[in-house]
Amino acid sequence: MRFIEWLVYTGNKHLKIATFPGMWERTVTIGSAGKTFSVTGWKLGWSIGPKHLIKHLQTVQQNTIYTCATPLQEALAQAFWIDIKRMDDPECYFNSLPKELEVKRDRMVRLLESVGLTPIVPDGGYFIIADVSLLDADFSDMKDSSEPYDYKFVKWMTKNKKLSAIPVSAFCNAETKSQFEKFVRFCFIKKDSTLDAAEAIIKAWKRQAS
């Protein structure tokens, strides 16, 4: 789960796997304070599930991480306590964040489409996957020609357009990399000033292409 339970956009609803028939006894739902509240450095989260699964996670926790910073745990508990009591309030964090990010998502989609990228518009979260196969990128100066296409494209775009993204095939094993190497991932949970800079870069890119 991590954070997607609340971060969904207009007309969509997150369905928890654990609520499906027969799935509670087979599911551990994992949450992330870093992803939920945009404090990734905290490295704090939670797990919800049946006792026969959670007891094994407790063993792993005890023998690997062992403990976390108590002040951060208290801060997370207070954050939930405050907002869960006002879930019907538009100002509740879990209601206001999706509205804020949906605007940023739509802006990023328009920008990517303007230079010939084909974005897959997400129903939730804060990443956009875009098909870059229609762009005519010149990789002739790339030394390692054996890299997947998306690796080369991201390097080319970073160097020549000053815009960064993540190659999707980085998340794939060797057998499936070729299926996803024409896709890259952009993040739009950024300050408006950062998106303004990205827009200026993309508009300049568009002028060069025309």
JSON list of C-alpha atoms in Angstrom, two decimals:
[
{"chain": "A", "resi": 1, "resn": "MET", "atom": "CA", "xyz": [0.00, 0.00, 0.00]},
{"chain": "A", "resi": 2, "resn": "ARG", "atom": "CA", "xyz": [2.62, 2.50, 1.20]},
{"chain": "A", "resi": 3, "resn": "PHE", "atom": "CA", "xyz": [0.62, 5.66, 0.47]},
{"chain": "A", "resi": 4, "resn": "ILE", "atom": "CA", "xyz": [-1.66, 5.05, -2.49]},
{"chain": "A", "resi": 5, "resn": "GLU", "atom": "CA", "xyz": [-4.72, 4.39, -0.31]},
{"chain": "A", "resi": 6, "resn": "TRP", "atom": "CA", "xyz": [-5.27, 8.14, -0.02]},
{"chain": "A", "resi": 7, "resn": "LEU", "atom": "CA", "xyz": [-3.39, 9.45, -3.03]},
{"chain": "A", "resi": 8, "resn": "VAL", "atom": "CA", "xyz": [-5.95, 8.75, -5.75]},
{"chain": "A", "resi": 9, "resn": "TYR", "atom": "CA", "xyz": [-7.45, 11.21, -8.19]},
{"chain": "A", "resi": 10, "resn": "THR", "atom": "CA", "xyz": [-10.94, 12.29, -9.22]},
{"chain": "A", "resi": 11, "resn": "GLY", "atom": "CA", "xyz": [-13.26, 9.41, -10.07]},
{"chain": "A", "resi": 12, "resn": "ASN", "atom": "CA", "xyz": [-11.00, 6.71, -8.65]},
{"chain": "A", "resi": 13, "resn": "LYS", "atom": "CA", "xyz": [-10.87, 4.72, -5.43]},
{"chain": "A", "resi": 14, "resn": "HIS", "atom": "CA", "xyz": [-8.13, 2.53, -4.00]},
{"chain": "A", "resi": 15, "resn": "LEU", "atom": "CA", "xyz": [-9.30, -1.02, -3.33]},
{"chain": "A", "resi": 16, "resn": "LYS", "atom": "CA", "xyz": [-7.32, -2.80, -0.63]},
{"chain": "A", "resi": 17, "resn": "ILE", "atom": "CA", "xyz": [-6.32, -6.34, -1.53]},
{"chain": "A", "resi": 18, "resn": "ALA", "atom": "CA", "xyz": [-6.86, -7.39, 2.08]},
{"chain": "A", "resi": 19, "resn": "THR", "atom": "CA", "xyz": [-10.59, -6.53, 1.81]},
{"chain": "A", "resi": 20, "resn": "PHE", "atom": "CA", "xyz": [-11.22, -8.94, -1.07]},
{"chain": "A", "resi": 21, "resn": "PRO", "atom": "CA", "xyz": [-12.89, -12.27, -0.24]},
{"chain": "A", "resi": 22, "resn": "GLY", "atom": "CA", "xyz": [-10.39, -14.74, 1.22]},
{"chain": "A", "resi": 23, "resn": "MET", "atom": "CA", "xyz": [-7.47, -12.30, 1.11]},
{"chain": "A", "resi": 24, "resn": "TRP", "atom": "CA", "xyz": [-7.17, -11.04, 4.72]},
{"chain": "A", "resi": 25, "resn": "GLU", "atom": "CA", "xyz": [-5.48, -14.23, 5.90]},
{"chain": "A", "resi": 26, "resn": "ARG", "atom": "CA", "xyz": [-2.99, -14.02, 3.01]},
{"chain": "A", "resi": 27, "resn": "THR", "atom": "CA", "xyz": [-2.15, -10.32, 2.96]},
{"chain": "A", "resi": 28, "resn": "VAL", "atom": "CA", "xyz": [0.19, -7.98, 4.78]},
{"chain": "A", "resi": 29, "resn": "THR", "atom": "CA", "xyz": [-0.62, -4.30, 4.13]},
{"chain": "A", "resi": 30, "resn": "ILE", "atom": "CA", "xyz": [2.46, -2.12, 4.43]},
{"chain": "A", "resi": 31, "resn": "GLY", "atom": "CA", "xyz": [2.40, 1.64, 4.98]},
{"chain": "A", "resi": 32, "resn": "SER", "atom": "CA", "xyz": [5.13, 4.25, 4.76]},
{"chain": "A", "resi": 33, "resn": "ALA", "atom": "CA", "xyz": [5.29, 7.46, 6.76]},
{"chain": "A", "resi": 34, "resn": "GLY", "atom": "CA", "xyz": [7.88, 8.78, 4.33]},
{"chain": "A", "resi": 35, "resn": "LYS", "atom": "CA", "xyz": [5.60, 8.31, 1.34]},
{"chain": "A", "resi": 36, "resn": "THR", "atom": "CA", "xyz": [2.36, 9.24, 3.09]},
{"chain": "A", "resi": 37, "resn": "PHE", "atom": "CA", "xyz": [3.59, 12.48, 4.66]},
{"chain": "A", "resi": 38, "resn": "SER", "atom": "CA", "xyz": [6.44, 13.34, 2.24]},
{"chain": "A", "resi": 39, "resn": "VAL", "atom": "CA", "xyz": [9.17, 12.80, 4.83]},
{"chain": "A", "resi": 40, "resn": "THR", "atom": "CA", "xyz": [11.19, 10.09, 3.10]},
{"chain": "A", "resi": 41, "resn": "GLY", "atom": "CA", "xyz": [14.18, 10.51, 5.42]},
{"chain": "A", "resi": 42, "resn": "TRP", "atom": "CA", "xyz": [12.20, 9.23, 8.39]},
{"chain": "A", "resi": 43, "resn": "LYS", "atom": "CA", "xyz": [12.28, 5.60, 7.19]},
{"chain": "A", "resi": 44, "resn": "LEU", "atom": "CA", "xyz": [9.27, 4.78, 9.33]},
{"chain": "A", "resi": 45, "resn": "GLY", "atom": "CA", "xyz": [6.25, 2.66, 8.50]},
{"chain": "A", "resi": 46, "resn": "TRP", "atom": "CA", "xyz": [3.73, 0.10, 9.67]},
{"chain": "A", "resi": 47, "resn": "SER", "atom": "CA", "xyz": [2.33, -3.31, 8.77]},
{"chain": "A", "resi": 48, "resn": "ILE", "atom": "CA", "xyz": [-1.23, -4.58, 9.20]},
{"chain": "A", "resi": 49, "resn": "GLY", "atom": "CA", "xyz": [-2.23, -8.20, 8.79]},
{"chain": "A", "resi": 50, "resn": "PRO", "atom": "CA", "xyz": [-3.26, -11.46, 10.46]},
{"chain": "A", "resi": 51, "resn": "LYS", "atom": "CA", "xyz": [-1.33, -12.64, 13.50]},
{"chain": "A", "resi": 52, "resn": "HIS", "atom": "CA", "xyz": [0.22, -15.66, 11.77]},
{"chain": "A", "resi": 53, "resn": "LEU", "atom": "CA", "xyz": [1.93, -13.36, 9.23]},
{"chain": "A", "resi": 54, "resn": "ILE", "atom": "CA", "xyz": [2.68, -10.35, 11.43]},
{"chain": "A", "resi": 55, "resn": "LYS", "atom": "CA", "xyz": [4.55, -12.46, 14.00]},
{"chain": "A", "resi": 56, "resn": "HIS", "atom": "CA", "xyz": [7.18, -13.27, 11.37]},
{"chain": "A", "resi": 57, "resn": "LEU", "atom": "CA", "xyz": [7.55, -9.60, 10.44]},
{"chain": "A", "resi": 58, "resn": "GLN", "atom": "CA", "xyz": [8.08, -8.85, 14.13]},
{"chain": "A", "resi": 59, "resn": "THR", "atom": "CA", "xyz": [10.95, -11.34, 14.14]},
{"chain": "A", "resi": 60, "resn": "VAL", "atom": "CA", "xyz": [12.51, -9.71, 11.09]},
{"chain": "A", "resi": 61, "resn": "GLN", "atom": "CA", "xyz": [12.09, -6.25, 12.66]},
{"chain": "A", "resi": 62, "resn": "GLN", "atom": "CA", "xyz": [13.68, -7.38, 15.91]},
{"chain": "A", "resi": 63, "resn": "ASN", "atom": "CA", "xyz": [16.71, -8.91, 14.20]},
{"chain": "A", "resi": 64, "resn": "THR", "atom": "CA", "xyz": [17.39, -6.33, 11.50]},
{"chain": "A", "resi": 65, "resn": "ILE", "atom": "CA", "xyz": [16.24, -2.80, 12.28]},
{"chain": "A", "resi": 66, "resn": "TYR", "atom": "CA", "xyz": [15.56, -3.53, 15.96]},
{"chain": "A", "resi": 67, "resn": "THR", "atom": "CA", "xyz": [14.21, -0.07, 16.78]},
{"chain": "A", "resi": 68, "resn": "CYS", "atom": "CA", "xyz": [13.32, 3.35, 15.37]},
{"chain": "A", "resi": 69, "resn": "ALA", "atom": "CA", "xyz": [13.48, 6.89, 16.70]},
{"chain": "A", "resi": 70, "resn": "THR", "atom": "CA", "xyz": [10.71, 7.25, 19.30]},
{"chain": "A", "resi": 71, "resn": "PRO", "atom": "CA", "xyz": [10.10, 10.98, 18.59]},
{"chain": "A", "resi": 72, "resn": "LEU", "atom": "CA", "xyz": [9.39, 10.13, 14.96]},
{"chain": "A", "resi": 73, "resn": "GLN", "atom": "CA", "xyz": [6.97, 7.39, 15.96]},
{"chain": "A", "resi": 74, "resn": "GLU", "atom": "CA", "xyz": [5.15, 9.86, 18.21]},
{"chain": "A", "resi": 75, "resn": "ALA", "atom": "CA", "xyz": [5.05, 12.46, 15.44]},
{"chain": "A", "resi": 76, "resn": "LEU", "atom": "CA", "xyz": [3.56, 9.92, 13.03]},
{"chain": "A", "resi": 77, "resn": "ALA", "atom": "CA", "xyz": [0.95, 8.86, 15.58]},
{"chain": "A", "resi": 78, "resn": "GLN", "atom": "CA", "xyz": [-0.03, 12.49, 16.19]},
{"chain": "A", "resi": 79, "resn": "ALA", "atom": "CA", "xyz": [-0.26, 13.20, 12.46]},
{"chain": "A", "resi": 80, "resn": "PHE", "atom": "CA", "xyz": [-2.66, 10.30, 12.00]},
{"chain": "A", "resi": 81, "resn": "TRP", "atom": "CA", "xyz": [-4.64, 11.22, 15.10]},
{"chain": "A", "resi": 82, "resn": "ILE", "atom": "CA", "xyz": [-5.17, 14.78, 13.87]},
{"chain": "A", "resi": 83, "resn": "ASP", "atom": "CA", "xyz": [-6.19, 13.95, 10.31]},
{"chain": "A", "resi": 84, "resn": "ILE", "atom": "CA", "xyz": [-8.20, 10.77, 10.85]},
{"chain": "A", "resi": 85, "resn": "LYS", "atom": "CA", "xyz": [-10.56, 12.80, 13.06]},
{"chain": "A", "resi": 86, "resn": "ARG", "atom": "CA", "xyz": [-11.23, 15.22, 10.19]},
{"chain": "A", "resi": 87, "resn": "MET", "atom": "CA", "xyz": [-11.42, 12.89, 7.20]},
{"chain": "A", "resi": 88, "resn": "ASP", "atom": "CA", "xyz": [-14.60, 14.65, 5.96]},
{"chain": "A", "resi": 89, "resn": "ASP", "atom": "CA", "xyz": [-12.89, 18.05, 6.06]},
{"chain": "A", "resi": 90, "resn": "PRO", "atom": "CA", "xyz": [-11.49, 19.34, 2.72]},
{"chain": "A", "resi": 91, "resn": "GLU", "atom": "CA", "xyz": [-8.48, 20.62, 4.69]},
{"chain": "A", "resi": 92, "resn": "CYS", "atom": "CA", "xyz": [-7.63, 17.11, 5.89]},
{"chain": "A", "resi": 93, "resn": "TYR", "atom": "CA", "xyz": [-4.18, 16.20, 4.58]},
{"chain": "A", "resi": 94, "resn": "PHE", "atom": "CA", "xyz": [-5.49, 13.03, 2.95]},
{"chain": "A", "resi": 95, "resn": "ASN", "atom": "CA", "xyz": [-8.02, 15.11, 1.00]},
{"chain": "A", "resi": 96, "resn": "SER", "atom": "CA", "xyz": [-5.94, 18.18, 0.19]},
{"chain": "A", "resi": 97, "resn": "LEU", "atom": "CA", "xyz": [-2.81, 16.41, -1.08]},
{"chain": "A", "resi": 98, "resn": "PRO", "atom": "CA", "xyz": [-4.55, 14.56, -3.97]},
{"chain": "A", "resi": 99, "resn": "LYS", "atom": "CA", "xyz": [-6.19, 17.81, -5.09]},
{"chain": "A", "resi": 100, "resn": "GLU", "atom": "CA", "xyz": [-2.85, 19.58, -5.08]},
{"chain": "A", "resi": 101, "resn": "LEU", "atom": "CA", "xyz": [-1.07, 16.80, -6.95]},
{"chain": "A", "resi": 102, "resn": "GLU", "atom": "CA", "xyz": [-3.81, 16.24, -9.53]},
{"chain": "A", "resi": 103, "resn": "VAL", "atom": "CA", "xyz": [-3.12, 19.75, -10.85]},
{"chain": "A", "resi": 104, "resn": "LYS", "atom": "CA", "xyz": [0.60, 18.96, -11.03]},
{"chain": "A", "resi": 105, "resn": "ARG", "atom": "CA", "xyz": [-0.11, 15.64, -12.76]},
{"chain": "A", "resi": 106, "resn": "ASP", "atom": "CA", "xyz": [-2.25, 17.28, -15.44]},
{"chain": "A", "resi": 107, "resn": "ARG", "atom": "CA", "xyz": [0.39, 19.94, -16.00]},
{"chain": "A", "resi": 108, "resn": "MET", "atom": "CA", "xyz": [3.11, 17.33, -16.44]},
{"chain": "A", "resi": 109, "resn": "VAL", "atom": "CA", "xyz": [0.97, 15.33, -18.86]},
{"chain": "A", "resi": 110, "resn": "ARG", "atom": "CA", "xyz": [0.44, 18.39, -21.08]},
{"chain": "A", "resi": 111, "resn": "LEU", "atom": "CA", "xyz": [4.14, 19.22, -21.05]},
{"chain": "A", "resi": 112, "resn": "LEU", "atom": "CA", "xyz": [5.22, 15.70, -22.00]},
{"chain": "A", "resi": 113, "resn": "GLU", "atom": "CA", "xyz": [2.65, 15.48, -24.77]},
{"chain": "A", "resi": 114, "resn": "SER", "atom": "CA", "xyz": [3.84, 18.81, -26.19]},
{"chain": "A", "resi": 115, "resn": "VAL", "atom": "CA", "xyz": [7.24, 17.31, -27.12]},
{"chain": "A", "resi": 116, "resn": "GLY", "atom": "CA", "xyz": [5.93, 14.04, -28.54]},
{"chain": "A", "resi": 117, "resn": "LEU", "atom": "CA", "xyz": [6.10, 11.84, -25.47]},
{"chain": "A", "resi": 118, "resn": "THR", "atom": "CA", "xyz": [3.13, 9.56, -24.79]},
{"chain": "A", "resi": 119, "resn": "PRO", "atom": "CA", "xyz": [2.40, 9.64, -21.05]},
{"chain": "A", "resi": 120, "resn": "ILE", "atom": "CA", "xyz": [0.30, 7.01, -19.30]},
{"chain": "A", "resi": 121, "resn": "VAL", "atom": "CA", "xyz": [-1.92, 9.14, -17.06]},
{"chain": "A", "resi": 122, "resn": "PRO", "atom": "CA", "xyz": [-1.94, 7.64, -13.54]},
{"chain": "A", "resi": 123, "resn": "ASP", "atom": "CA", "xyz": [-5.10, 7.32, -11.44]},
{"chain": "A", "resi": 124, "resn": "GLY", "atom": "CA", "xyz": [-3.03, 7.81, -8.28]},
{"chain": "A", "resi": 125, "resn": "GLY", "atom": "CA", "xyz": [0.49, 8.24, -6.96]},
{"chain": "A", "resi": 126, "resn": "TYR", "atom": "CA", "xyz": [2.98, 10.83, -8.16]},
{"chain": "A", "resi": 127, "resn": "PHE", "atom": "CA", "xyz": [4.85, 9.19, -11.03]},
{"chain": "A", "resi": 128, "resn": "ILE", "atom": "CA", "xyz": [4.09, 9.29, -14.75]},
{"chain": "A", "resi": 129, "resn": "ILE", "atom": "CA", "xyz": [5.35, 6.62, -17.12]},
{"chain": "A", "resi": 130, "resn": "ALA", "atom": "CA", "xyz": [5.91, 7.92, -20.65]},
{"chain": "A", "resi": 131, "resn": "ASP", "atom": "CA", "xyz": [6.49, 6.10, -23.92]},
{"chain": "A", "resi": 132, "resn": "VAL", "atom": "CA", "xyz": [9.52, 7.71, -25.60]},
{"chain": "A", "resi": 133, "resn": "SER", "atom": "CA", "xyz": [9.66, 5.45, -28.65]},
{"chain": "A", "resi": 134, "resn": "LEU", "atom": "CA", "xyz": [8.34, 8.10, -31.07]},
{"chain": "A", "resi": 135, "resn": "LEU", "atom": "CA", "xyz": [11.13, 10.57, -30.34]},
{"chain": "A", "resi": 136, "resn": "ASP", "atom": "CA", "xyz": [14.12, 10.67, -32.62]},
{"chain": "A", "resi": 137, "resn": "ALA", "atom": "CA", "xyz": [16.92, 10.78, -30.06]},
{"chain": "A", "resi": 138, "resn": "ASP", "atom": "CA", "xyz": [20.51, 10.62, -31.30]},
{"chain": "A", "resi": 139, "resn": "PHE", "atom": "CA", "xyz": [22.55, 8.11, -29.30]},
{"chain": "A", "resi": 140, "resn": "SER", "atom": "CA", "xyz": [25.51, 8.02, -31.68]},
{"chain": "A", "resi": 141, "resn": "ASP", "atom": "CA", "xyz": [27.92, 9.35, -29.04]},
{"chain": "A", "resi": 142, "resn": "MET", "atom": "CA", "xyz": [26.93, 6.71, -26.49]},
{"chain": "A", "resi": 143, "resn": "LYS", "atom": "CA", "xyz": [29.88, 4.45, -25.71]},
{"chain": "A", "resi": 144, "resn": "ASP", "atom": "CA", "xyz": [27.95, 1.51, -24.28]},
{"chain": "A", "resi": 145, "resn": "SER", "atom": "CA", "xyz": [25.51, 0.49, -27.01]},
{"chain": "A", "resi": 146, "resn": "SER", "atom": "CA", "xyz": [24.46, -2.62, -25.08]},
{"chain": "A", "resi": 147, "resn": "GLU", "atom": "CA", "xyz": [22.45, -0.63, -22.54]},
{"chain": "A", "resi": 148, "resn": "PRO", "atom": "CA", "xyz": [18.64, -0.75, -22.78]},
{"chain": "A", "resi": 149, "resn": "TYR", "atom": "CA", "xyz": [17.03, 2.01, -24.82]},
{"chain": "A", "resi": 150, "resn": "ASP", "atom": "CA", "xyz": [15.54, 3.77, -21.80]},
{"chain": "A", "resi": 151, "resn": "TYR", "atom": "CA", "xyz": [18.94, 3.99, -20.08]},
{"chain": "A", "resi": 152, "resn": "LYS", "atom": "CA", "xyz": [20.40, 5.64, -23.16]},
{"chain": "A", "resi": 153, "resn": "PHE", "atom": "CA", "xyz": [17.40, 7.92, -23.57]},
{"chain": "A", "resi": 154, "resn": "VAL", "atom": "CA", "xyz": [17.57, 9.16, -19.97]},
{"chain": "A", "resi": 155, "resn": "LYS", "atom": "CA", "xyz": [21.30, 9.84, -20.28]},
{"chain": "A", "resi": 156, "resn": "TRP", "atom": "CA", "xyz": [20.72, 11.65, -23.59]},
{"chain": "A", "resi": 157, "resn": "MET", "atom": "CA", "xyz": [17.86, 13.72, -22.15]},
{"chain": "A", "resi": 158, "resn": "THR", "atom": "CA", "xyz": [19.81, 14.63, -19.01]},
{"chain": "A", "resi": 159, "resn": "LYS", "atom": "CA", "xyz": [22.84, 15.71, -21.02]},
{"chain": "A", "resi": 160, "resn": "ASN", "atom": "CA", "xyz": [21.12, 17.43, -23.93]},
{"chain": "A", "resi": 161, "resn": "LYS", "atom": "CA", "xyz": [17.84, 18.68, -22.45]},
{"chain": "A", "resi": 162, "resn": "LYS", "atom": "CA", "xyz": [18.81, 19.07, -18.77]},
{"chain": "A", "resi": 163, "resn": "LEU", "atom": "CA", "xyz": [15.75, 17.05, -17.76]},
{"chain": "A", "resi": 164, "resn": "SER", "atom": "CA", "xyz": [15.94, 13.90, -15.63]},
{"chain": "A", "resi": 165, "resn": "ALA", "atom": "CA", "xyz": [13.83, 10.76, -15.43]},
{"chain": "A", "resi": 166, "resn": "ILE", "atom": "CA", "xyz": [14.21, 7.13, -14.36]},
{"chain": "A", "resi": 167, "resn": "PRO", "atom": "CA", "xyz": [14.53, 4.25, -16.87]},
{"chain": "A", "resi": 168, "resn": "VAL", "atom": "CA", "xyz": [11.67, 1.83, -16.25]},
{"chain": "A", "resi": 169, "resn": "SER", "atom": "CA", "xyz": [13.73, -1.21, -17.19]},
{"chain": "A", "resi": 170, "resn": "ALA", "atom": "CA", "xyz": [15.81, -0.56, -14.06]},
{"chain": "A", "resi": 171, "resn": "PHE", "atom": "CA", "xyz": [12.95, -2.21, -12.17]},
{"chain": "A", "resi": 172, "resn": "CYS", "atom": "CA", "xyz": [12.89, -5.29, -14.44]},
{"chain": "A", "resi": 173, "resn": "ASN", "atom": "CA", "xyz": [14.84, -8.51, -14.50]},
{"chain": "A", "resi": 174, "resn": "ALA", "atom": "CA", "xyz": [16.96, -9.53, -17.48]},
{"chain": "A", "resi": 175, "resn": "GLU", "atom": "CA", "xyz": [14.13, -11.50, -19.09]},
{"chain": "A", "resi": 176, "resn": "THR", "atom": "CA", "xyz": [11.66, -8.60, -19.13]},
{"chain": "A", "resi": 177, "resn": "LYS", "atom": "CA", "xyz": [13.87, -5.53, -19.68]},
{"chain": "A", "resi": 178, "resn": "SER", "atom": "CA", "xyz": [13.23, -5.52, -23.43]},
{"chain": "A", "resi": 179, "resn": "GLN", "atom": "CA", "xyz": [9.47, -5.25, -22.86]},
{"chain": "A", "resi": 180, "resn": "PHE", "atom": "CA", "xyz": [9.78, -1.96, -20.98]},
{"chain": "A", "resi": 181, "resn": "GLU", "atom": "CA", "xyz": [12.86, -0.26, -22.41]},
{"chain": "A", "resi": 182, "resn": "LYS", "atom": "CA", "xyz": [10.84, 2.31, -24.36]},
{"chain": "A", "resi": 183, "resn": "PHE", "atom": "CA", "xyz": [9.37, 3.79, -21.17]},
{"chain": "A", "resi": 184, "resn": "VAL", "atom": "CA", "xyz": [10.75, 6.28, -18.65]},
{"chain": "A", "resi": 185, "resn": "ARG", "atom": "CA", "xyz": [9.35, 7.50, -15.32]},
{"chain": "A", "resi": 186, "resn": "PHE", "atom": "CA", "xyz": [8.86, 11.14, -14.38]},
{"chain": "A", "resi": 187, "resn": "CYS", "atom": "CA", "xyz": [8.02, 12.44, -10.90]},
{"chain": "A", "resi": 188, "resn": "PHE", "atom": "CA", "xyz": [5.61, 15.37, -10.47]},
{"chain": "A", "resi": 189, "resn": "ILE", "atom": "CA", "xyz": [5.50, 15.77, -6.68]},
{"chain": "A", "resi": 190, "resn": "LYS", "atom": "CA", "xyz": [7.73, 18.82, -6.99]},
{"chain": "A", "resi": 191, "resn": "LYS", "atom": "CA", "xyz": [7.68, 22.45, -5.96]},
{"chain": "A", "resi": 192, "resn": "ASP", "atom": "CA", "xyz": [6.00, 24.73, -8.49]},
{"chain": "A", "resi": 193, "resn": "SER", "atom": "CA", "xyz": [9.35, 26.43, -9.07]},
{"chain": "A", "resi": 194, "resn": "THR", "atom": "CA", "xyz": [10.83, 23.07, -10.11]},
{"chain": "A", "resi": 195, "resn": "LEU", "atom": "CA", "xyz": [7.92, 22.39, -12.46]},
{"chain": "A", "resi": 196, "resn": "ASP", "atom": "CA", "xyz": [8.31, 25.92, -13.85]},
{"chain": "A", "resi": 197, "resn": "ALA", "atom": "CA", "xyz": [11.93, 25.14, -14.67]},
{"chain": "A", "resi": 198, "resn": "ALA", "atom": "CA", "xyz": [10.91, 21.84, -16.28]},
{"chain": "A", "resi": 199, "resn": "GLU", "atom": "CA", "xyz": [8.28, 23.66, -18.34]},
{"chain": "A", "resi": 200, "resn": "ALA", "atom": "CA", "xyz": [10.87, 26.15, -19.60]},
{"chain": "A", "resi": 201, "resn": "ILE", "atom": "CA", "xyz": [13.16, 23.27, -20.62]},
{"chain": "A", "resi": 202, "resn": "ILE", "atom": "CA", "xyz": [10.35, 21.42, -22.40]},
{"chain": "A", "resi": 203, "resn": "LYS", "atom": "CA", "xyz": [9.17, 24.55, -24.25]},
{"chain": "A", "resi": 204, "resn": "ALA", "atom": "CA", "xyz": [12.72, 25.15, -25.46]},
{"chain": "A", "resi": 205, "resn": "TRP", "atom": "CA", "xyz": [12.88, 21.48, -26.52]},
{"chain": "A", "resi": 206, "resn": "LYS", "atom": "CA", "xyz": [9.63, 21.92, -28.46]},
{"chain": "A", "resi": 207, "resn": "ARG", "atom": "CA", "xyz": [10.97, 25.01, -30.26]},
{"chain": "A", "resi": 208, "resn": "GLN", "atom": "CA", "xyz": [14.10, 23.11, -31.31]},
{"chain": "A", "resi": 209, "resn": "ALA", "atom": "CA", "xyz": [12.00, 20.27, -32.66]},
{"chain": "A", "resi": 210, "resn": "SER", "atom": "CA", "xyz": [9.72, 22.52, -34.73]}
]
